[in-house]
CSV table of C-alpha atoms in Angstrom, one decimal:
chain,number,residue,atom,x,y,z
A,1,UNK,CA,-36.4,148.4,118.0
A,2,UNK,CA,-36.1,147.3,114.0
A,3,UNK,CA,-36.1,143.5,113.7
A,4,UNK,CA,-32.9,142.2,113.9
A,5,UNK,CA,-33.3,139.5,111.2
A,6,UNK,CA,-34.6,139.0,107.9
A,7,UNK,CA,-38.4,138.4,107.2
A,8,UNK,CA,-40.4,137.6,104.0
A,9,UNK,CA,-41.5,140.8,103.6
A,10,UNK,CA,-38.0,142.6,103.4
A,11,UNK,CA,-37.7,141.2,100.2
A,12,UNK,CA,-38.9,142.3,96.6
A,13,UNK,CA,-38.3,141.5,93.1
A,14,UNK,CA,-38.4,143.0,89.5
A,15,UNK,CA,-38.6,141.2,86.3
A,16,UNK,CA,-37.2,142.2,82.9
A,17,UNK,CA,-37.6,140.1,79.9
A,18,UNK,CA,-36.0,141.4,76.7
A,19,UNK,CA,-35.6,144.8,78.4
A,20,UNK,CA,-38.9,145.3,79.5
A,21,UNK,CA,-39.7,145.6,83.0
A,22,UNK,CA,-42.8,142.6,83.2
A,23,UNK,CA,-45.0,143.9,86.6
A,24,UNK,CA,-45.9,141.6,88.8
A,25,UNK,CA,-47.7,143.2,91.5
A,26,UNK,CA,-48.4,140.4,94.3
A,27,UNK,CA,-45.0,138.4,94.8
A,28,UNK,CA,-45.9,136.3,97.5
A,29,UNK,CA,-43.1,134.0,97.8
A,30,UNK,CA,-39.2,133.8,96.1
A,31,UNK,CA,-36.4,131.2,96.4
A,32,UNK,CA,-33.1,131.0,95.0
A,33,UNK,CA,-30.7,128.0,95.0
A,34,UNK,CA,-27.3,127.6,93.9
A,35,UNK,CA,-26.3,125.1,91.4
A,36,UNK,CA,-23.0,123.8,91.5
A,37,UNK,CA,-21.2,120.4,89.7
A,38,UNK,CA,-18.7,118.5,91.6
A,39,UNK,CA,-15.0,117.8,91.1
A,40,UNK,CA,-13.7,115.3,93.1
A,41,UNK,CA,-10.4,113.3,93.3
A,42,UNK,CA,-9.5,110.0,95.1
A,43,UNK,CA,-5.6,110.2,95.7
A,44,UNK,CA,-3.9,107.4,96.5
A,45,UNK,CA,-1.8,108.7,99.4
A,46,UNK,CA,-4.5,110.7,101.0
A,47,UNK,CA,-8.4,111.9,101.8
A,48,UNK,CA,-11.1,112.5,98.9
A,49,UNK,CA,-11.2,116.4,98.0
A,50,UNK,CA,-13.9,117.9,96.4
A,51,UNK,CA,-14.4,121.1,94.3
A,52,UNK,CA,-17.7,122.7,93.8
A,53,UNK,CA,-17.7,124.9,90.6
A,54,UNK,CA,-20.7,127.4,90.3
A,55,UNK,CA,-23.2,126.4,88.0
A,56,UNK,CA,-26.3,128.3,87.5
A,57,UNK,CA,-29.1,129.3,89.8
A,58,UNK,CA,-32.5,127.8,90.2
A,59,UNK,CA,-35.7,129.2,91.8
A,60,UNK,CA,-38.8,129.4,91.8
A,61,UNK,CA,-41.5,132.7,92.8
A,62,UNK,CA,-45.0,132.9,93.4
A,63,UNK,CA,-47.6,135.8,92.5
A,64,UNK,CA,-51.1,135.9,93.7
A,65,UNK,CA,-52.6,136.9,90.1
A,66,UNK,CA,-53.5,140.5,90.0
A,67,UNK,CA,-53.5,140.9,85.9
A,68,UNK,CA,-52.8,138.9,82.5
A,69,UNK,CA,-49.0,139.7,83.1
A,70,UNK,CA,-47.4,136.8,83.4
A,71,UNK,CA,-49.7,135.1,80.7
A,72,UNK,CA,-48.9,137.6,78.0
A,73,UNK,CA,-45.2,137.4,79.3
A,74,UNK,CA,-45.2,133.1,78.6
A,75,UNK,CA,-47.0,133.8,75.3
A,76,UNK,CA,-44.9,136.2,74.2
A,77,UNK,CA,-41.9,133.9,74.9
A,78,UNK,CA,-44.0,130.9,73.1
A,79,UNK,CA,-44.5,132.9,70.0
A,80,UNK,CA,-41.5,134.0,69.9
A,81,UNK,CA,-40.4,130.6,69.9
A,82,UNK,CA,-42.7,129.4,67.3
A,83,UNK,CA,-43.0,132.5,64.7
A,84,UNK,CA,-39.0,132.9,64.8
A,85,UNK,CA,-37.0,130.3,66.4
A,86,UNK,CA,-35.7,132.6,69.1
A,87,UNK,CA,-35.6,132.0,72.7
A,88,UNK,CA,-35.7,135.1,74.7
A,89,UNK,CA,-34.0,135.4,78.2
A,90,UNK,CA,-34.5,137.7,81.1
A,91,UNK,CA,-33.0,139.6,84.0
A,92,UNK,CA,-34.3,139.2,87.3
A,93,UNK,CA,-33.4,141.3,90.5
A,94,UNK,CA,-33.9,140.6,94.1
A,95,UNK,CA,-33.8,143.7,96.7
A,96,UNK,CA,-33.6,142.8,100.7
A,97,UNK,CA,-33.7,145.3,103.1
A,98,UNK,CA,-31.2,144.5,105.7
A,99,UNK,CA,-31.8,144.4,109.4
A,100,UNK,CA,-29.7,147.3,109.3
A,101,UNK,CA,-31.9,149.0,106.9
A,102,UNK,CA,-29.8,148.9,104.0
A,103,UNK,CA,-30.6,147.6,100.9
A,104,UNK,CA,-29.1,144.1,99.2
A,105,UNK,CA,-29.1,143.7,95.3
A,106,UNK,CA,-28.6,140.8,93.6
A,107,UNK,CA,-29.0,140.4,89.9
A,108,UNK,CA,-29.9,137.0,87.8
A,109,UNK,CA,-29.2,136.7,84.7
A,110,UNK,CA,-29.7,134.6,81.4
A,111,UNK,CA,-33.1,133.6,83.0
A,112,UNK,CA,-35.4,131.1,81.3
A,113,UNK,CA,-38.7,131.1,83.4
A,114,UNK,CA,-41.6,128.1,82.8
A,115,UNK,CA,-44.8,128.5,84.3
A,116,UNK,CA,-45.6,125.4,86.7
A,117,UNK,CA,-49.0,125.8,88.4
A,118,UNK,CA,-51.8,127.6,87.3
A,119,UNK,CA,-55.1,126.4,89.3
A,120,UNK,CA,-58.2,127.8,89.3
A,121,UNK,CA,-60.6,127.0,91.8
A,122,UNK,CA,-64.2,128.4,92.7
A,123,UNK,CA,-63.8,131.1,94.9
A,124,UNK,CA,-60.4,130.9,95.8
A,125,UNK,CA,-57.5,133.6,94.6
A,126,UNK,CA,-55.3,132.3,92.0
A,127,UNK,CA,-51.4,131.7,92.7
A,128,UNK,CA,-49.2,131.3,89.7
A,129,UNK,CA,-45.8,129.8,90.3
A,130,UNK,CA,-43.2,130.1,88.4
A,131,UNK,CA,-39.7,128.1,88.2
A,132,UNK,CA,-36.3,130.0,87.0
A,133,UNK,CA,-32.7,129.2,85.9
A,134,UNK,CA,-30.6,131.6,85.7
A,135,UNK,CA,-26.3,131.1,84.9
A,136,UNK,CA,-25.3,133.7,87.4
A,137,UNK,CA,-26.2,135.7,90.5
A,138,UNK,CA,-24.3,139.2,91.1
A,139,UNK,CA,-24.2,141.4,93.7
A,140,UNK,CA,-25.2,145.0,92.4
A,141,UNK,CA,-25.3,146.8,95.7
């Protein structure tokens, strides 16, 4: 019998920055939350309502460091930065395979990434994290 719900590792993602696919082999962990900035009104004559109007996406993903990937990709972005003023953004896509073994894609884009923890410890693998906001998420399939 397939598993009938959603595990960790029925779920994958790709990064593109500036077009370029960036590969990060060991994704260990991923999480997505939506942003969203209330409206509210008070009428007089009745109950508080309250709107809430998308705003962004923000995450954050893990890899277990398997190459200089995602330090040469947070260079590049610094240099470009400094040599030229410009501020790169990125694409990045999630696929889940369904309990009903379809496939789920969703799409982020206008990504800026930072690179939160880098620790390197004696004998110990090395997990980079890194934290993500992108404006929108779209369903591709």
């Amino acid at each position: 019998m397939a598993n009938p719900y959603s595990i960790g590792r029925d779920c994958r993602i790709t990064v593109l920055w500036n077009g370029q696919r960036v590969d990060l082999r060991d994704v260990t962990s991923f999480g997505a939350s939506q942003e969203t900035h209330a409206l509210r009104a008070s009428p007089l004559n009745g109950m508080p309502v309250e709107f809430n109007v998308p705003n962004g996406w923000r995450g954050s993903f893990q890899i277990a460091r398997a190459s200089a990937a995602l330090d040469n990709l947070v260079a590049a972005i610094e240099a470009a930065y400094w040599n030229a003023g410009t501020v790169g953004s990125g694409t990045i896509y999630q696929y889940v395979t369904e309990p009903d073994g379809t496939t789920s894609t969703w799409e982020y884009t206008n990504v800026s990434i930072k690179l939160k923890n880098d620790a390197w410890q004696s004998d110990q693998m090395v997990h980079q994290t890194v934290q993500f906001f992108a404006s929108t998420r779209a369903k591709i399939s």
